[in-house]
Amino acid sequence: DPRGLYTCKVGETTEEKLQVHYRMCQNCIEVDAATVSGIVIADVVATALLAVAVYCVTGHGRGHMSRGQGGQGLLGGTQGL
């Protein structure tokens, strides 16, 4: 417990006092290196799984987009303007 009154003496005549107040965290928990690394690895795995899920849901590889009616492209009808 570092709380208390500390005295610093320089030589025989100089004396300074320092009072230290220390407040402990009431709702804090200690986390060791293994716990932090586990949290980081779980976060990376969850992010990778989410990315794979989004990639699968978006419909990759379903072929090319249709060209619309009459085989014209998107800008094919602007020739008459």
Short mmCIF file of C-alpha atoms in Angstrom, two decimals:
data_model
loop_
_atom_site.label_atom_id
_atom_site.label_comp_id
_atom_site.label_asym_id
_atom_site.label_seq_id
_atom_site.Cartn_x
_atom_site.Cartn_y
_atom_site.Cartn_z
CA ASP A 1 0.00 0.00 0.00
CA PRO A 2 1.86 3.13 -1.17
CA ARG A 3 -0.40 5.57 0.71
CA GLY A 4 1.15 7.64 3.43
CA LEU A 5 3.44 10.51 4.32
CA TYR A 6 6.96 10.29 2.88
CA THR A 7 9.94 12.36 3.96
CA CYS A 8 12.88 13.27 1.74
CA LYS A 9 16.02 14.39 3.56
CA VAL A 10 18.86 16.13 1.74
CA GLY A 11 21.83 16.62 3.99
CA GLU A 12 21.21 17.42 7.64
CA THR A 13 19.03 20.51 7.40
CA THR A 14 16.73 20.15 4.36
CA GLU A 15 13.62 18.02 4.81
CA GLU A 16 10.65 17.83 2.45
CA LYS A 17 7.42 15.93 3.05
CA LEU A 18 5.20 14.34 0.45
CA GLN A 19 1.79 12.85 1.08
CA VAL A 20 0.68 10.11 -1.34
CA HIS A 21 -2.97 9.27 -1.93
CA TYR A 22 -3.67 6.04 -3.80
CA ARG A 23 -7.10 4.97 -4.98
CA MET A 24 -7.80 1.38 -5.95
CA CYS A 25 -10.23 0.61 -8.73
CA GLN A 26 -13.36 -0.94 -7.25
CA ASN A 27 -14.69 -2.61 -10.41
CA CYS A 28 -11.40 -3.52 -12.12
CA ILE A 29 -10.18 -6.99 -12.95
CA GLU A 30 -6.64 -8.11 -13.67
CA VAL A 31 -6.01 -9.46 -17.13
CA ASP A 32 -2.89 -11.47 -17.86
CA ALA A 33 -1.14 -11.85 -21.21
CA ALA A 34 -2.84 -15.16 -22.01
CA THR A 35 -6.30 -13.64 -21.60
CA VAL A 36 -5.45 -10.64 -23.78
CA SER A 37 -3.99 -12.85 -26.51
CA GLY A 38 -7.07 -15.09 -26.36
CA ILE A 39 -9.35 -12.09 -26.79
CA VAL A 40 -7.31 -10.83 -29.76
CA ILE A 41 -7.25 -14.26 -31.45
CA ALA A 42 -11.01 -14.71 -30.92
CA ASP A 43 -11.63 -11.27 -32.42
CA VAL A 44 -9.52 -12.08 -35.49
CA VAL A 45 -11.28 -15.44 -35.98
CA ALA A 46 -14.71 -13.85 -35.60
CA THR A 47 -13.81 -11.12 -38.11
CA ALA A 48 -12.57 -13.72 -40.61
CA LEU A 49 -15.75 -15.78 -40.23
CA LEU A 50 -17.87 -12.68 -40.71
CA ALA A 51 -15.91 -11.77 -43.85
CA VAL A 52 -16.40 -15.28 -45.27
CA ALA A 53 -20.11 -15.15 -44.47
CA VAL A 54 -20.52 -11.79 -46.21
CA TYR A 55 -18.55 -13.09 -49.21
CA CYS A 56 -20.80 -16.17 -49.46
CA VAL A 57 -24.05 -14.23 -49.04
CA THR A 58 -23.25 -11.56 -51.62
CA GLY A 59 -23.48 -14.11 -54.41
CA HIS A 60 -20.01 -14.20 -55.88
CA GLY A 61 -19.52 -16.22 -59.04
CA ARG A 62 -23.17 -16.19 -60.17
CA GLY A 63 -22.12 -15.26 -63.68
CA HIS A 64 -22.04 -11.91 -65.38
CA MET A 65 -24.80 -9.36 -65.13
CA SER A 66 -27.59 -9.57 -67.66
CA ARG A 67 -27.50 -7.03 -70.46
CA GLY A 68 -31.16 -6.20 -70.27
CA GLN A 69 -33.88 -6.51 -72.91
CA GLY A 70 -32.80 -6.63 -76.55
CA GLY A 71 -29.15 -7.32 -75.79
CA GLN A 72 -28.26 -3.64 -75.35
CA GLY A 73 -25.85 -2.48 -72.69
CA LEU A 74 -26.66 0.15 -70.13
CA LEU A 75 -25.55 2.99 -72.40
CA GLY A 76 -26.85 1.41 -75.61
CA GLY A 77 -30.05 3.46 -75.67
CA THR A 78 -28.34 6.87 -75.52
CA GLN A 79 -27.43 7.05 -79.20
CA GLY A 80 -30.56 8.96 -80.15
CA LEU A 81 -29.94 11.86 -77.73
#
